[in-house]
Tab-separated table of C-alpha atoms and ligand atoms in Angstrom:
chain	number	residue	atom	x	y	z
A	1	MET	CA	23.237	59.754	29.637
A	2	ALA	CA	25.239	57.967	32.356
A	3	THR	CA	23.594	54.908	33.947
A	4	VAL	CA	22.352	55.584	37.476
A	5	VAL	CA	23.567	52.846	39.813
A	6	ASP	CA	22.417	51.950	43.323
A	7	ARG	CA	24.192	53.583	46.236
A	8	ALA	CA	25.622	50.171	47.177
A	9	PHE	CA	27.834	50.559	44.079
A	10	SER	CA	28.203	54.334	43.732
A	11	ASP	CA	29.192	55.199	47.312
A	12	PRO	CA	33.002	54.827	47.606
A	13	ALA	CA	32.764	53.684	51.250
A	14	LEU	CA	30.297	50.910	50.357
A	15	ALA	CA	32.193	49.869	47.239
A	16	ALA	CA	35.309	49.489	49.399
A	17	LEU	CA	33.399	47.050	51.623
A	18	TYR	CA	31.767	45.056	48.796
A	19	ASP	CA	34.266	42.176	48.602
A	20	SER	CA	34.310	41.686	52.390
A	21	LEU	CA	30.511	41.763	52.581
A	22	CYS	CA	30.315	39.111	49.822
A	23	ALA	CA	33.161	36.928	51.133
A	24	GLY	CA	32.810	33.153	50.855
A	25	ARG	CA	30.534	33.284	47.814
A	26	PRO	CA	29.994	29.944	46.073
A	27	ASP	CA	29.750	31.162	42.449
A	28	PHE	CA	33.459	31.773	41.824
A	29	GLY	CA	34.085	27.995	42.053
A	30	PHE	CA	31.868	27.721	38.963
A	31	TYR	CA	33.029	30.782	37.004
A	32	LEU	CA	36.773	30.805	37.661
A	33	PRO	CA	37.569	27.541	35.791
A	34	LEU	CA	35.567	28.832	32.788
A	35	VAL	CA	37.545	32.083	32.786
A	36	MET	CA	40.875	30.284	33.199
A	37	ALA	CA	40.094	28.031	30.226
A	38	THR	CA	39.288	30.918	27.845
A	39	ALA	CA	41.734	33.231	26.062
A	40	SER	CA	39.626	36.414	26.029
A	41	VAL	CA	37.013	37.202	28.665
A	42	LEU	CA	34.660	40.121	29.253
A	43	ASP	CA	32.979	40.475	32.665
A	44	VAL	CA	29.876	42.679	32.270
A	45	GLY	CA	28.872	44.433	35.498
A	46	CYS	CA	32.230	43.351	36.920
A	47	GLY	CA	31.871	45.482	40.049
A	48	THR	CA	35.139	45.365	41.998
A	49	GLY	CA	36.493	42.901	39.429
A	50	GLU	CA	37.318	40.210	41.951
A	51	LEU	CA	36.699	37.336	39.511
A	52	LEU	CA	39.100	38.705	36.879
A	53	ARG	CA	41.644	39.673	39.537
A	54	LEU	CA	41.576	36.066	40.809
A	55	ALA	CA	42.002	34.820	37.248
A	56	ARG	CA	45.067	37.003	36.624
A	57	ALA	CA	46.523	36.111	40.006
A	58	GLY	CA	45.927	32.446	39.101
A	59	GLY	CA	48.030	32.758	35.933
A	60	HIS	CA	45.555	33.733	33.185
A	61	GLN	CA	47.709	34.981	30.310
A	62	GLY	CA	45.065	36.258	27.896
A	63	ARG	CA	42.773	39.263	27.544
A	64	LEU	CA	40.713	40.090	30.626
A	65	CYS	CA	38.315	43.023	30.518
A	66	GLY	CA	35.784	44.202	33.089
A	67	LEU	CA	33.003	46.700	32.389
A	68	ASP	CA	30.868	48.506	34.952
A	69	PRO	CA	28.996	51.841	35.119
A	70	ALA	CA	29.948	52.440	38.778
A	71	ARG	CA	33.167	54.452	39.126
A	72	SER	CA	33.528	53.531	42.791
A	73	MET	CA	33.421	49.810	42.035
A	74	LEU	CA	35.999	50.204	39.246
A	75	GLU	CA	38.231	52.162	41.648
A	76	GLN	CA	38.437	48.970	43.711
A	77	ALA	CA	39.079	46.882	40.597
A	78	ARG	CA	41.930	49.152	39.487
A	79	VAL	CA	44.258	47.890	42.196
A	80	ARG	CA	45.182	45.486	39.366
A	81	ARG	CA	46.588	47.340	36.383
A	82	ASP	CA	47.128	44.297	34.146
A	83	ILE	CA	43.395	44.018	33.378
A	84	GLU	CA	41.305	46.372	31.189
A	85	TRP	CA	38.682	48.193	33.282
A	86	VAL	CA	36.059	50.056	31.284
A	87	LEU	CA	33.434	52.481	32.602
A	88	GLY	CA	30.135	51.807	30.854
A	89	ASP	CA	26.888	49.894	30.838
A	90	ALA	CA	25.968	46.624	29.195
A	91	ALA	CA	23.724	48.101	26.501
A	92	SER	CA	26.299	50.537	25.133
A	93	MET	CA	29.319	48.256	24.921
A	94	PRO	CA	31.480	49.010	21.893
A	95	TRP	CA	33.000	45.597	21.074
A	96	HIS	CA	32.481	43.490	17.953
A	97	ASN	CA	33.685	39.877	17.701
A	98	ALA	CA	36.169	40.499	20.487
A	99	PHE	CA	35.672	37.952	23.306
A	100	ASP	CA	35.384	34.162	23.503
A	101	LEU	CA	33.532	34.365	26.816
A	102	VAL	CA	31.256	36.986	28.345
A	103	VAL	CA	30.133	36.500	31.950
A	104	MET	CA	27.692	38.331	34.189
A	105	THR	CA	28.152	37.256	37.811
A	106	GLY	CA	26.820	38.187	41.243
A	107	HIS	CA	23.298	38.396	39.762
A	108	ALA	CA	24.368	41.474	37.796
A	109	PHE	CA	21.967	40.300	35.052
A	110	GLN	CA	19.072	41.116	37.396
A	111	VAL	CA	19.936	44.825	37.508
A	112	LEU	CA	18.675	44.924	33.904
A	113	VAL	CA	15.055	45.615	34.793
A	114	ASP	CA	13.222	46.719	31.645
A	115	ASP	CA	12.658	44.535	28.600
A	116	ASP	CA	14.238	47.161	26.340
A	117	GLU	CA	17.310	47.366	28.581
A	118	LEU	CA	17.596	43.558	28.632
A	119	ARG	CA	17.259	43.301	24.851
A	120	ALA	CA	19.839	46.050	24.253
A	121	ALA	CA	22.288	44.406	26.681
A	122	LEU	CA	21.866	40.961	25.102
A	123	ALA	CA	22.363	42.438	21.627
A	124	ALA	CA	25.582	44.153	22.773
A	125	ILE	CA	26.837	40.932	24.396
A	126	HIS	CA	26.039	39.017	21.202
A	127	ARG	CA	28.022	41.559	19.176
A	128	ALA	CA	30.949	41.429	21.601
A	129	LEU	CA	31.330	37.652	21.276
A	130	THR	CA	33.395	35.810	18.683
A	131	ASP	CA	31.513	33.377	16.426
A	132	CYS	CA	31.734	30.399	18.785
A	133	GLY	CA	31.779	32.539	21.925
A	134	GLN	CA	29.707	31.800	25.022
A	135	PHE	CA	27.695	33.948	27.389
A	136	VAL	CA	27.470	32.563	30.938
A	137	PHE	CA	25.333	34.166	33.630
A	138	GLU	CA	22.870	33.423	36.379
A	139	THR	CA	19.604	34.853	37.570
A	140	ARG	CA	17.735	33.886	40.736
A	141	ASN	CA	14.846	31.547	40.038
A	142	PRO	CA	11.647	33.423	40.968
A	143	THR	CA	9.973	30.198	42.121
A	144	ALA	CA	12.586	29.890	44.909
A	145	ARG	CA	11.469	33.301	46.288
A	146	ALA	CA	14.932	34.317	47.583
A	147	TRP	CA	13.592	37.699	48.682
A	148	GLU	CA	11.675	36.019	51.521
A	149	HIS	CA	15.078	35.681	53.227
A	150	TRP	CA	16.027	39.331	52.667
A	151	THR	CA	15.081	40.301	56.192
A	152	PRO	CA	16.932	42.302	58.848
A	153	ASP	CA	17.350	39.179	61.032
A	154	GLU	CA	19.556	37.683	58.267
A	155	ALA	CA	21.917	40.681	58.380
A	156	VAL	CA	25.617	40.229	57.618
A	157	GLU	CA	28.292	41.763	59.872
A	158	ILE	CA	31.941	42.265	59.057
A	159	VAL	CA	34.848	44.183	60.563
A	160	ASP	CA	36.372	46.826	58.265
A	161	ALA	CA	40.064	47.544	57.705
A	162	ASN	CA	40.094	49.950	60.674
A	163	GLY	CA	38.508	47.462	63.051
A	164	TRP	CA	34.991	48.957	62.986
A	165	LYS	CA	31.964	46.712	62.762
A	166	VAL	CA	29.796	47.177	59.644
A	167	ARG	CA	26.301	45.696	59.407
A	168	MET	CA	24.381	45.102	56.169
A	169	ALA	CA	20.654	44.434	56.553
A	170	HIS	CA	18.064	43.898	53.782
A	171	ALA	CA	14.370	44.765	53.919
A	172	VAL	CA	12.020	44.112	51.016
A	173	ASP	CA	9.823	47.124	50.206
A	174	THR	CA	6.756	45.044	49.359
A	175	PRO	CA	7.221	41.864	51.354
A	176	LEU	CA	3.894	40.168	50.778
A	177	GLU	CA	3.433	40.177	47.029
A	178	PHE	CA	5.690	39.401	44.090
A	179	ASP	CA	4.343	41.234	41.046
A	180	GLY	CA	5.740	38.536	38.748
A	181	ARG	CA	8.408	40.884	37.481
A	182	THR	CA	10.560	42.754	39.992
A	183	VAL	CA	11.431	42.915	43.693
A	184	SER	CA	12.424	46.220	45.300
A	185	PHE	CA	14.318	46.393	48.545
A	186	THR	CA	16.415	48.634	50.758
A	187	VAL	CA	19.798	47.700	52.151
A	188	THR	CA	20.834	49.536	55.306
A	189	TYR	CA	24.540	49.689	56.041
A	190	SER	CA	25.501	50.848	59.516
A	191	SER	CA	28.720	51.311	61.431
A	192	PRO	CA	29.591	53.057	64.701
A	193	SER	CA	32.244	54.942	62.700
A	194	TRP	CA	29.626	56.709	60.520
A	195	GLU	CA	27.410	59.623	61.547
A	196	ALA	CA	24.370	57.989	59.961
A	197	PRO	CA	23.466	54.691	58.277
A	198	ARG	CA	23.875	54.508	54.505
A	199	LEU	CA	20.776	53.336	52.617
A	200	SER	CA	20.735	51.801	49.139
A	201	HIS	CA	17.480	51.207	47.243
A	202	SER	CA	17.389	48.553	44.525
A	203	THR	CA	15.025	46.887	42.111
A	204	LEU	CA	15.904	43.544	40.560
A	205	ARG	CA	14.214	41.731	37.694
A	206	PHE	CA	13.196	38.118	38.290
A	207	LEU	CA	12.868	36.248	34.992
A	208	GLY	CA	11.626	32.661	34.923
A	209	VAL	CA	13.122	29.826	32.888
A	210	GLU	CA	10.870	30.366	29.862
A	211	ALA	CA	11.431	34.126	29.807
A	212	VAL	CA	15.207	33.642	29.932
A	213	ALA	CA	15.015	31.154	27.057
A	214	GLY	CA	12.794	33.477	25.014
A	215	LEU	CA	15.045	36.521	25.399
A	216	LEU	CA	18.186	34.531	24.622
A	217	SER	CA	16.672	32.986	21.509
A	218	GLU	CA	15.423	36.370	20.297
A	219	ALA	CA	18.933	37.796	20.763
A	220	GLY	CA	20.528	34.996	18.718
A	221	PHE	CA	21.779	32.690	21.473
A	222	ALA	CA	21.382	28.916	21.803
A	223	ILE	CA	21.306	27.433	25.318
A	224	ASP	CA	24.099	24.845	25.677
A	225	ASP	CA	23.536	23.960	29.319
A	226	GLN	CA	21.615	25.052	32.399
A	227	PHE	CA	22.110	24.315	36.091
A	228	GLY	CA	20.083	24.954	39.223
A	229	ASP	CA	22.909	25.628	41.649
A	230	TRP	CA	26.658	26.164	41.872
A	231	ASN	CA	27.292	22.407	42.149
A	232	ARG	CA	25.860	22.011	38.630
A	233	ALA	CA	22.712	20.275	39.850
A	234	PRO	CA	20.034	19.966	37.148
A	235	LEU	CA	17.701	22.935	36.846
A	236	THR	CA	14.328	22.122	38.433
A	237	ARG	CA	11.208	24.183	39.096
A	238	THR	CA	12.411	25.113	42.597
A	239	SER	CA	16.178	25.442	41.988
A	240	PRO	CA	17.626	28.562	43.621
A	241	GLU	CA	19.443	29.698	40.482
A	242	ILE	CA	18.961	29.614	36.728
A	243	ILE	CA	22.603	29.299	35.608
A	244	THR	CA	22.895	29.409	31.833
A	245	ILE	CA	25.664	28.660	29.380
A	246	ALA	CA	24.598	30.045	26.013
A	247	SER	CA	26.442	30.316	22.727
A	248	ARG	CA	26.266	32.867	20.027
A	249	ARG	CA	24.435	31.583	17.002
A	250	LYS	CA	25.639	32.907	13.694
A	251	ALA	CA	23.348	35.507	12.136
A	252	SER	CA	22.298	33.081	9.372
A	253	HIS	CA	20.720	30.733	11.989
A	254	ARG	CA	18.508	33.414	13.500
B	1	SAM	C1	25.624	42.869	42.461
B	1	SAM	S1	26.899	43.704	41.622
B	1	SAM	C2	27.809	42.340	40.934
B	1	SAM	C3	29.251	42.695	40.723
B	1	SAM	C4	30.135	41.548	40.242
B	1	SAM	N1	29.721	41.030	38.959
B	1	SAM	C5	30.166	40.436	41.255
B	1	SAM	O1	29.983	39.267	40.878
B	1	SAM	O2	30.453	40.712	42.426
B	1	SAM	C6	26.053	44.362	40.207
B	1	SAM	C7	26.940	45.253	39.348
B	1	SAM	O3	26.212	45.607	38.169
B	1	SAM	C8	26.573	46.928	37.835
B	1	SAM	N2	25.558	47.501	36.938
B	1	SAM	C9	24.484	48.260	37.234
B	1	SAM	N3	23.830	48.591	36.115
B	1	SAM	C10	24.503	48.033	35.067
B	1	SAM	C11	24.329	48.044	33.649
B	1	SAM	N4	23.303	48.682	33.084
B	1	SAM	N5	25.240	47.394	32.896
B	1	SAM	C12	26.286	46.726	33.469
B	1	SAM	N6	26.487	46.690	34.816
B	1	SAM	C13	25.606	47.332	35.595
B	1	SAM	C14	26.662	47.628	39.181
B	1	SAM	O4	27.382	48.843	39.112
B	1	SAM	C15	27.335	46.565	40.029
B	1	SAM	O5	28.734	46.686	40.046
């Protein structure tokens, strides 16, 4: 059965705006050098594929492959034909021993909500990596409570290719309590050029440091390094991000 993705990724009009709405993001300064230094790279939940497109444009000569279950996002990615773009979800990836680096960026890891889904995705990533391969990803640290800033007064506005204003505003569905597991929210996109606003509902998983370590260990990964922000600051209890560099342990070490 095909993975159901949020409207933010499945609606062609919203997918076309994704890169503009996320412009100026700080994470590519961390990920791009890792990609450039590695011969074969898989980006899981690649979305519009901007990271891999930047890598190819920057002279990456090796294998670059992006996977995503949202056709509309991959349509944006496909402006670059010299990269493999694969429709699919993390858990059902087909590769064995194929990539030296797997990344999940833009908090794509947090779309994996259920434990079973997370375990299946980590197993597939483990299989896809070569023996000394690394898996690098980030998840928002629940103790930093990022969702408290997902309010309409922190809306982002851009101007689209036709000169129309587009506004993106977040509202958390249950603003007062965090259930220790997930946060659900609605993003409202509006533009004077549309008949009605476009609404996207999402649920993201918030795993703490110990839970991340437990799942990785269970899946056969060793944590090489962890950071708390995109400047590689040490991970602390209140860091905004849990950024993890993990390597594939050989089966005999599990
Ligand atoms: C917030 S976007 C991040 C996109 C991109 N990695 C970035 O850094 O901009 C999350 C992406 O995860 C994808 N996604 C949703 N469910 C997924 C799954 N089960 N496996 C892999 N990707 C998934 C969505 O389609 C979407 O493109």
